[in-house]
PDB file of C-alpha atoms in Angstrom:
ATOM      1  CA  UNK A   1       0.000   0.000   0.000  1.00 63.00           C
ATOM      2  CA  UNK A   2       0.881   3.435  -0.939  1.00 78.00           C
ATOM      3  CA  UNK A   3      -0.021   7.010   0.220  1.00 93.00           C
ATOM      4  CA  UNK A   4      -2.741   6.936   2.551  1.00 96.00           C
ATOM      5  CA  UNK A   5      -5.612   4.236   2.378  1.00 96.00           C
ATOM      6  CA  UNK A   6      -9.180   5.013   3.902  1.00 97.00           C
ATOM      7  CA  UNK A   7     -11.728   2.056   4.821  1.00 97.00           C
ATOM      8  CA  UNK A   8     -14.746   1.607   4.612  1.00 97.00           C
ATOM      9  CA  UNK A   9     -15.150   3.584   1.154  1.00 96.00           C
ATOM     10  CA  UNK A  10     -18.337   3.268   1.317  1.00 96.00           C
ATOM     11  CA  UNK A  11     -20.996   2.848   5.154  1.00 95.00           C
ATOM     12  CA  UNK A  12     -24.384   3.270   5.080  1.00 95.00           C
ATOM     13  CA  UNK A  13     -25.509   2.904   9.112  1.00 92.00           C
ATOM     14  CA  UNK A  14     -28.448   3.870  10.950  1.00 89.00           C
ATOM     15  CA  UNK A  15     -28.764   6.419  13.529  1.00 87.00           C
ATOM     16  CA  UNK A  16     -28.732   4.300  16.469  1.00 86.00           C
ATOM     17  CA  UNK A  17     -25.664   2.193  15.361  1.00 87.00           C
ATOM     18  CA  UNK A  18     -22.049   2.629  15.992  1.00 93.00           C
ATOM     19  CA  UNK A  19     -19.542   2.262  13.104  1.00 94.00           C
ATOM     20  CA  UNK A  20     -15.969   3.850  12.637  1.00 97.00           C
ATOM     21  CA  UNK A  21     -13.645   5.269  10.081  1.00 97.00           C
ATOM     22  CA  UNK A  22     -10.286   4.216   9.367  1.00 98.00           C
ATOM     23  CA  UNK A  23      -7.321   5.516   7.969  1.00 98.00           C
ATOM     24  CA  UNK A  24      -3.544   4.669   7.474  1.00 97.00           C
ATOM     25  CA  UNK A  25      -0.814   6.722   6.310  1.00 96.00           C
ATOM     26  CA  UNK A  26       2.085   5.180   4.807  1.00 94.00           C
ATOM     27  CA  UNK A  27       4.252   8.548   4.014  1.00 93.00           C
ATOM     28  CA  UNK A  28       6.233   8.547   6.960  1.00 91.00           C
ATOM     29  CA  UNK A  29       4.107  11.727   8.061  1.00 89.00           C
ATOM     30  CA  UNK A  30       3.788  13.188  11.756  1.00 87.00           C
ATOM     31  CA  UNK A  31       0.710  15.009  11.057  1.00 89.00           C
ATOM     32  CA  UNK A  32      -3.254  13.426  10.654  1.00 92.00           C
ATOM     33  CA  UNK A  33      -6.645  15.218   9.570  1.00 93.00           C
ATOM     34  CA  UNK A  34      -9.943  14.579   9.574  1.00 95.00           C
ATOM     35  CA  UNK A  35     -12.416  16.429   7.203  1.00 95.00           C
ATOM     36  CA  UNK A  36     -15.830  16.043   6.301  1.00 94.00           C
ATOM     37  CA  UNK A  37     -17.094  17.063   2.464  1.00 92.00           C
ATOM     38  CA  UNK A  38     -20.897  18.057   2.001  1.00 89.00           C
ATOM     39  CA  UNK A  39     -22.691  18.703  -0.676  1.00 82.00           C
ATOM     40  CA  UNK A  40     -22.028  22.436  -1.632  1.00 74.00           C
ATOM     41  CA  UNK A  41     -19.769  23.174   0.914  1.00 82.00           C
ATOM     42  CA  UNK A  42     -15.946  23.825   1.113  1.00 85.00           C
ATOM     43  CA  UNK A  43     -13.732  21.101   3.101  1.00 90.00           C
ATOM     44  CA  UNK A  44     -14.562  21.195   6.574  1.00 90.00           C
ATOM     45  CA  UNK A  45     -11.210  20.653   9.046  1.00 90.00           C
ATOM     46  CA  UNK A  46     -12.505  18.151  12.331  1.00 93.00           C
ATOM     47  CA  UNK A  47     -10.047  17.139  13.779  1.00 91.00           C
ATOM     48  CA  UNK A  48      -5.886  17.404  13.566  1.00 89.00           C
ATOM     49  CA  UNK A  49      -3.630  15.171  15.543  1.00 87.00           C
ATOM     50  CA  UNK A  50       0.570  16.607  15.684  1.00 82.00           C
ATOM     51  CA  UNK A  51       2.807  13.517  16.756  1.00 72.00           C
ATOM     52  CA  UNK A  52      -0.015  11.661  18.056  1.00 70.00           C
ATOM     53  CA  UNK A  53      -1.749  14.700  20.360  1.00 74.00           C
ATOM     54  CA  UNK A  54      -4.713  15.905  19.321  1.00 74.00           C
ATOM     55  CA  UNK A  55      -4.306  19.986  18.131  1.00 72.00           C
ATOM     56  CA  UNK A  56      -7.049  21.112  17.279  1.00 72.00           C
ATOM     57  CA  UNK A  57     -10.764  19.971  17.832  1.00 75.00           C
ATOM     58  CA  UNK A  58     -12.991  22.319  15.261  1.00 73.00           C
ATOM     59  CA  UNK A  59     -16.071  22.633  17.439  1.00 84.00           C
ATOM     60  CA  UNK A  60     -16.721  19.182  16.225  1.00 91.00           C
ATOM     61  CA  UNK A  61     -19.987  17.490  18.166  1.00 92.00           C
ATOM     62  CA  UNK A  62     -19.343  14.465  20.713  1.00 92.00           C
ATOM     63  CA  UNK A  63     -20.601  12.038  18.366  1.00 94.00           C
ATOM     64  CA  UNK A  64     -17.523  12.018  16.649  1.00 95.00           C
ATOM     65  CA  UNK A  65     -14.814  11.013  18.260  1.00 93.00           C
ATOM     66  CA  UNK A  66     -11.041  10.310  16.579  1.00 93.00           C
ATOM     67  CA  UNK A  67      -8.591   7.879  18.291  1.00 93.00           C
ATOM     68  CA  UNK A  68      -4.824   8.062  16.950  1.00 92.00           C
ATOM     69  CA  UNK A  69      -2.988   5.295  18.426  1.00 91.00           C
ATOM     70  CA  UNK A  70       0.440   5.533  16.624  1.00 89.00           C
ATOM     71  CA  UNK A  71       1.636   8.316  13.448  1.00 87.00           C
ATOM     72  CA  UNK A  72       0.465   6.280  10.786  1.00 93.00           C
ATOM     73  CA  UNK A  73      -3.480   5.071  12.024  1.00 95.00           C
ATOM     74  CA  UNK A  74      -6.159   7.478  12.547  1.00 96.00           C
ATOM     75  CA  UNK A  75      -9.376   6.821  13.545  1.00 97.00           C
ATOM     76  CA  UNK A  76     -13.082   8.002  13.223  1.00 97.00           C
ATOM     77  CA  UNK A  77     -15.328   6.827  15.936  1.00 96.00           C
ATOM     78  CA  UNK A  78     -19.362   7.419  14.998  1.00 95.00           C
ATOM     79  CA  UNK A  79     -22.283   6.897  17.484  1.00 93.00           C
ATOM     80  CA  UNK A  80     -25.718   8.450  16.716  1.00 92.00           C
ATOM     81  CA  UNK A  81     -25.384  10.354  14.230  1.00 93.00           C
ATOM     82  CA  UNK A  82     -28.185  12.327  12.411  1.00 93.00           C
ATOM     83  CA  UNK A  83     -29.061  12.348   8.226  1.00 92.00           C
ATOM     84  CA  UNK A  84     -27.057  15.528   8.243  1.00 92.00           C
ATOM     85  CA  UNK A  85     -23.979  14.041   9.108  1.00 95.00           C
ATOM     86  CA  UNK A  86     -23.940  11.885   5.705  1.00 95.00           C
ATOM     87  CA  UNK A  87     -21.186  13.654   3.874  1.00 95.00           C
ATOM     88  CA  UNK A  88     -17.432  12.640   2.164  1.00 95.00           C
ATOM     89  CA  UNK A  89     -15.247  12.134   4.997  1.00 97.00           C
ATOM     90  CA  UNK A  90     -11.439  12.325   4.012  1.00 97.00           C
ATOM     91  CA  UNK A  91      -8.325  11.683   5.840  1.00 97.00           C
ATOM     92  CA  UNK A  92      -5.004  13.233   5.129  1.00 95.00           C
ATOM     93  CA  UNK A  93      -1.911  13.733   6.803  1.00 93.00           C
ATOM     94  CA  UNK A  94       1.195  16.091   6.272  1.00 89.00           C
ATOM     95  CA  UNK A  95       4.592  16.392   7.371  1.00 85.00           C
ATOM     96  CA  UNK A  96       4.977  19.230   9.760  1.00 73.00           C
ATOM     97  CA  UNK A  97       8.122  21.443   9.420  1.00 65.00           C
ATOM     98  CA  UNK A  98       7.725  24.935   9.696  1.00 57.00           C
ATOM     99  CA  UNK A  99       8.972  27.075   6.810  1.00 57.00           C
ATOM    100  CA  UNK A 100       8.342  23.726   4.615  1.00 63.00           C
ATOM    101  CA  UNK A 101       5.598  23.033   1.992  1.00 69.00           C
ATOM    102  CA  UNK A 102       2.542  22.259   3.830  1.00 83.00           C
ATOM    103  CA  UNK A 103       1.084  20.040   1.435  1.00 89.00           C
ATOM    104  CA  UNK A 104      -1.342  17.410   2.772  1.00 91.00           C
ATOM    105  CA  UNK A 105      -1.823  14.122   1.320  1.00 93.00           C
ATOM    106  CA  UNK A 106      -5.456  12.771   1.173  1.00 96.00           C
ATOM    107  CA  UNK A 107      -6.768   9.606   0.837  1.00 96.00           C
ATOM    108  CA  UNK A 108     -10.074   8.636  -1.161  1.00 95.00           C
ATOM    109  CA  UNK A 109     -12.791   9.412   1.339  1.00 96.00           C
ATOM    110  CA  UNK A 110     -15.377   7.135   3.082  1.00 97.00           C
ATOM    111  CA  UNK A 111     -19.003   8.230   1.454  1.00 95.00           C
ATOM    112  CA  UNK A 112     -21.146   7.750   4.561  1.00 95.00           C
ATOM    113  CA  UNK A 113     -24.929   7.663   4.345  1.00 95.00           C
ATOM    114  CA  UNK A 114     -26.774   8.155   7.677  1.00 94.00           C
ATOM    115  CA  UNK A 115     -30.655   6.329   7.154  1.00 91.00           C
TER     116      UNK A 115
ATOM    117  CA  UNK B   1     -17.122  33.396   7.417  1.00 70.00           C
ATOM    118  CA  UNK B   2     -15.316  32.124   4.280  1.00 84.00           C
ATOM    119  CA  UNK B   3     -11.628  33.298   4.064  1.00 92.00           C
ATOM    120  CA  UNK B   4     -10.479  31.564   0.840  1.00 95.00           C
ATOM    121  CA  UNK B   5     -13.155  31.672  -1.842  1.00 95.00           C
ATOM    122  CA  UNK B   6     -13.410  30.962  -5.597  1.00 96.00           C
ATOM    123  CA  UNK B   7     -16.794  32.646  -7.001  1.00 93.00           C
ATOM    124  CA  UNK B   8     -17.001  30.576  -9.972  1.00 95.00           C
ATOM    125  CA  UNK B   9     -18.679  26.988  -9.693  1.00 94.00           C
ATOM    126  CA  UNK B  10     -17.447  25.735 -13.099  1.00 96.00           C
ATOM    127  CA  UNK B  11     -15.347  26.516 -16.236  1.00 97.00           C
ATOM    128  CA  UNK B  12     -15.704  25.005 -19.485  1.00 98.00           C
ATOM    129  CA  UNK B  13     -12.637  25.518 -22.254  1.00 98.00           C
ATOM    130  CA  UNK B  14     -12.227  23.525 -25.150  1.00 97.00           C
ATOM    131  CA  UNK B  15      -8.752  21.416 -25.258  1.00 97.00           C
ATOM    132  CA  UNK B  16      -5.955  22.837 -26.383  1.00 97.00           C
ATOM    133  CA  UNK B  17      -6.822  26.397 -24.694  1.00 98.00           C
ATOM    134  CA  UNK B  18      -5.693  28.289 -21.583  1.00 98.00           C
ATOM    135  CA  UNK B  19      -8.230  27.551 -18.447  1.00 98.00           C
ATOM    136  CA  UNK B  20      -7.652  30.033 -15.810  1.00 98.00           C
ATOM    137  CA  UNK B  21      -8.815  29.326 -12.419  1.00 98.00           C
ATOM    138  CA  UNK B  22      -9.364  32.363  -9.613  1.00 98.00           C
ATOM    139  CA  UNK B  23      -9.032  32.443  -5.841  1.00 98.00           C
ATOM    140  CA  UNK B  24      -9.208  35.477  -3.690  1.00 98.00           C
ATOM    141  CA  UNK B  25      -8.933  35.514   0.358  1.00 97.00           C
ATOM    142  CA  UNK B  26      -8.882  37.710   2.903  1.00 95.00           C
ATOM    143  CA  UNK B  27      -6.650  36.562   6.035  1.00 91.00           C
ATOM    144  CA  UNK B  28      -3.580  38.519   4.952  1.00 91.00           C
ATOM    145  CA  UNK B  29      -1.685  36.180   7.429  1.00 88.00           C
ATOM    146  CA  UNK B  30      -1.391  32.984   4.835  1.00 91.00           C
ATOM    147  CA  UNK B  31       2.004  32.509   4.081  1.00 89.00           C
ATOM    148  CA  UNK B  32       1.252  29.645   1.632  1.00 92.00           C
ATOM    149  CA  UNK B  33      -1.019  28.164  -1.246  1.00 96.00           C
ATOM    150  CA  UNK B  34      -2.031  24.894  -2.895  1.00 96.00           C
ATOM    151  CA  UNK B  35      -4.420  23.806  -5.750  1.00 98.00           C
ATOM    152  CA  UNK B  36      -5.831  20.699  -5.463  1.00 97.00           C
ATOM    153  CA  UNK B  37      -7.321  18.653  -8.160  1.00 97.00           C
ATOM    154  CA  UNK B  38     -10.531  16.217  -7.609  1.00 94.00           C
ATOM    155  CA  UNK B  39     -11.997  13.482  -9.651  1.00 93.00           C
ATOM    156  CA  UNK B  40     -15.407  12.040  -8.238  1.00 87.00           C
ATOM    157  CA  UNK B  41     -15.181   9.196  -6.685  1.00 81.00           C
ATOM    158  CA  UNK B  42     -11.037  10.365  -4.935  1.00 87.00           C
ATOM    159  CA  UNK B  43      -9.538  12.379  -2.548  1.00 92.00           C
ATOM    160  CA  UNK B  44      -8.121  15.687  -3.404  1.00 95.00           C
ATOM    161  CA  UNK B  45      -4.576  15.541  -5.050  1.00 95.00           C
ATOM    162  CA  UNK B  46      -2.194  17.993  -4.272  1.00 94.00           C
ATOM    163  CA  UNK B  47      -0.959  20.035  -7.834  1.00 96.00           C
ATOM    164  CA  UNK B  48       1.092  22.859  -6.955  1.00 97.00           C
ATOM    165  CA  UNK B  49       1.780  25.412  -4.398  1.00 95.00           C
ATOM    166  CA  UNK B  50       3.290  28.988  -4.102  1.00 96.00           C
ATOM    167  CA  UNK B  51       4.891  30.666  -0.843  1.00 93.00           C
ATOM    168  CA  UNK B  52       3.876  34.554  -0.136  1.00 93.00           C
ATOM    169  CA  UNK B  53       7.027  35.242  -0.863  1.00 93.00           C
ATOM    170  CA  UNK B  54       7.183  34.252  -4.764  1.00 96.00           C
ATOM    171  CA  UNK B  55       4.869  35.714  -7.074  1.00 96.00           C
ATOM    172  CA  UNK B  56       4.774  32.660  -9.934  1.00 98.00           C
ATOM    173  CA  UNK B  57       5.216  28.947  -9.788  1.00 97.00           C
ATOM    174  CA  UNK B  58       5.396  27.043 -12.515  1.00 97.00           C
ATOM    175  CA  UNK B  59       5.536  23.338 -13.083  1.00 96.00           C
ATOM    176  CA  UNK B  60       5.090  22.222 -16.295  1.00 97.00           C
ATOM    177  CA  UNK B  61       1.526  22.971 -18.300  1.00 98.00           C
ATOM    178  CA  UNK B  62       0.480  24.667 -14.744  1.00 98.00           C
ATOM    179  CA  UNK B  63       1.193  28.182 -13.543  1.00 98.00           C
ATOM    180  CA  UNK B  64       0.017  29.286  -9.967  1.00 98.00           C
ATOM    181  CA  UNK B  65       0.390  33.665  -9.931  1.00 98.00           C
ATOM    182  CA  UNK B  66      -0.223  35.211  -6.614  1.00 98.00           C
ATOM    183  CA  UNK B  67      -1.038  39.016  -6.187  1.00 97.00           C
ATOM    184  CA  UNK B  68      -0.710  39.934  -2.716  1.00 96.00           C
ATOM    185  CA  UNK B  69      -1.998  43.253  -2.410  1.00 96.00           C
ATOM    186  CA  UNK B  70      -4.911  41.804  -4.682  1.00 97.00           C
ATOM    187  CA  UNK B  71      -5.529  38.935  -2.355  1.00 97.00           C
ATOM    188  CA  UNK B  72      -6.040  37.022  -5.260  1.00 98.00           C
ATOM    189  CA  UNK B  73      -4.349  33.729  -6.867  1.00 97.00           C
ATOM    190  CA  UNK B  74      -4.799  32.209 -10.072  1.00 98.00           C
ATOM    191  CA  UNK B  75      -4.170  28.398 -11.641  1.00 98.00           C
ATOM    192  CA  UNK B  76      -2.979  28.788 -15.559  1.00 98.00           C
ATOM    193  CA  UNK B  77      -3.377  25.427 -17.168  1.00 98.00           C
ATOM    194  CA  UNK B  78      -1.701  25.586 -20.481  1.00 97.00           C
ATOM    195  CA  UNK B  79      -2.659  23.840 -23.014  1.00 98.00           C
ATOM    196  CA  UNK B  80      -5.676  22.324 -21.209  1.00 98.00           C
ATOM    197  CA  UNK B  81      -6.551  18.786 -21.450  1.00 97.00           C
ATOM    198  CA  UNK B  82     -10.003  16.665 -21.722  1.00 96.00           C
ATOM    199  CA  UNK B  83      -7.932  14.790 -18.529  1.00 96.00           C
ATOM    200  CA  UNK B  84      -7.822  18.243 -16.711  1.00 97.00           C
ATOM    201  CA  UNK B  85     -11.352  17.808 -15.941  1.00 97.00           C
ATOM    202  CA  UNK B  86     -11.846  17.750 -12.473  1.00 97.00           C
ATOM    203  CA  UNK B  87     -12.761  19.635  -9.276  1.00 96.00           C
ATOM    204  CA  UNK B  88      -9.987  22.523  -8.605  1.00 97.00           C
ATOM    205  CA  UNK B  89      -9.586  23.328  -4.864  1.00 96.00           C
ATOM    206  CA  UNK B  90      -7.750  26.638  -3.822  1.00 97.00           C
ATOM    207  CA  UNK B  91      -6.168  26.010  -0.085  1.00 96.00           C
ATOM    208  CA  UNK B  92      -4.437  28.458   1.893  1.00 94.00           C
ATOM    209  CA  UNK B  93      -2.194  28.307   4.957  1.00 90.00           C
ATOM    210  CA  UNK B  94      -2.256  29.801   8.004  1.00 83.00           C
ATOM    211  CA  UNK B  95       1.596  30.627   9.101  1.00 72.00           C
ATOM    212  CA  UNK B  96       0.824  31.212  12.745  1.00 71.00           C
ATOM    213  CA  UNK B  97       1.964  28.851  15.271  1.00 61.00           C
ATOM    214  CA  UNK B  98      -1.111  28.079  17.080  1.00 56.00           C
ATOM    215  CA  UNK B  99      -2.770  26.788  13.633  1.00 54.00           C
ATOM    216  CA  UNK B 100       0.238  25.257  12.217  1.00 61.00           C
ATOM    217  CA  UNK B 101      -0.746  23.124   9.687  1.00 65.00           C
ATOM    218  CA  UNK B 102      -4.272  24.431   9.415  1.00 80.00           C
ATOM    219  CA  UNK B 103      -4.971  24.424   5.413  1.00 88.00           C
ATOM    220  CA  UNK B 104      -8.296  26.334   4.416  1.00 91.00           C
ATOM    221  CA  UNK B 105     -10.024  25.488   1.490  1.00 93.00           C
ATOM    222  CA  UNK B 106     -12.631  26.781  -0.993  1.00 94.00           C
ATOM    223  CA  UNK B 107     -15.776  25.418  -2.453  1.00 93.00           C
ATOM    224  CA  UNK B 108     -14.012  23.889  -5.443  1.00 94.00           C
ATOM    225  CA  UNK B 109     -14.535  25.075  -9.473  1.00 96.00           C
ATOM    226  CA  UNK B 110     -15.195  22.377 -11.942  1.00 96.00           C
ATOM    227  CA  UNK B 111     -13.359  22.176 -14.755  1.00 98.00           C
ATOM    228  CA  UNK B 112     -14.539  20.743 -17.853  1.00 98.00           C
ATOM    229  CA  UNK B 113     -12.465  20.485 -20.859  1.00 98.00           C
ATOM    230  CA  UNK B 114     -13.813  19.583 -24.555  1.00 96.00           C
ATOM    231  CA  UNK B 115     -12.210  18.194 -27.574  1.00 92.00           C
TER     232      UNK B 115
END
């Protein structure tokens, strides 16, 4: 495997059940992101995790929550969610050197569909 | 409140022609920018970036220009391609400390190239 890898690609779950997202980097990379693509809507930053500690939390509701156990495997934890939160959701991650490029590197995307 | 935005939804230029893509923001404390490319169904590849220090990048058929005082960047794709088709993101970085890594994105322009 190359670049970063996101699984499911594709979850349709109900609003009572609890599912999660996973991704896995293999760039070497210190840096992990969570965003969520609607409909219409620019990229949406969630969550960002720097060396395994969690940076930045985007005022992101409690029914997500993201579990980073090591630099290369992020996680996306979903309980009850509602048929608004059925979106794109794409990992990336970056390598984090200030004054460097700051390109991140995003995987495909896990189309969820909340029923 | 929107800081990097790109007013036009879509772009059609027949192949073989320049297709200029526009940007404009308004946090004057980005220090660096990306365009991303999209096909359905993928995650966002990263194309090319410029630092606020440069003016032009170039990289083959694509030219990123950024005009500071305009708050404005633009993606030159000469000669375009039917292959160019594709979403094109505009990202921008914020350079202070507390948001390092923090890339903001905006709503995406679809390209569509014909023979």
């Amino acid at each position: 495997e190359t670049g970063v890898t996101q699984t499911p690609r594709h979850l349709v779950m109900g609003m009572t059940n609890k599912k999660s997202l996973k991704c896995e980097q293999h760039l070497g990379h210190n840096a992990m992101y969570w965003y969520k693509q609607s409909a219409k809507k620019p990229l949406e930053l969630m969550f960002v995790y720097n060396f395994k500690e969690q940076t930045e939390n985007n005022s992101v509701p409690s029914r997500f929550s993201p579990e980073c156990p090591n630099s290369s495997h992020l996680f996306l934890h979903l309980h009850t969610l509602q048929p608004e939160d059925s979106a794109l959701y794409l990992c990336a991650s970056s390598q984090e050197l200030t004054g460097q490029g700051y390109e991140q590197y995003f995987g495909p995307g896990t189309r969820l569909t909340v029923t | 409140d929107q800081q990097v935005k790109q007013n036009s939804p879509s772009l059609s230029v027949q192949e073989g022609r320049i297709s200029i893509l526009n940007c404009d923001y308004t946090n004057s404390m980005f220090d660096y920018f990306l365009w991303y490319k999209k096909y359905p169904a993928e995650g966002p590849t990263f194309l090319i970036s410029i630092s606020s220090i440069k003016d032009k990048n170039e990289d083959g058929r694509f030219t990123v220009f950024l005009n500071k005082s305009a708050k404005h960047l633009s993606l030159h794709i000469v000669p375009s391609q039917p292959g160019d088709s594709a979403v094109y993101f505009c990202a921008a970085h914020d350079g202070r400390g507390s948001t390092l890594g923090r890339l903001y994105f905006g709503r995406g322009t679809q390209l569509t190239v014909w023979p």
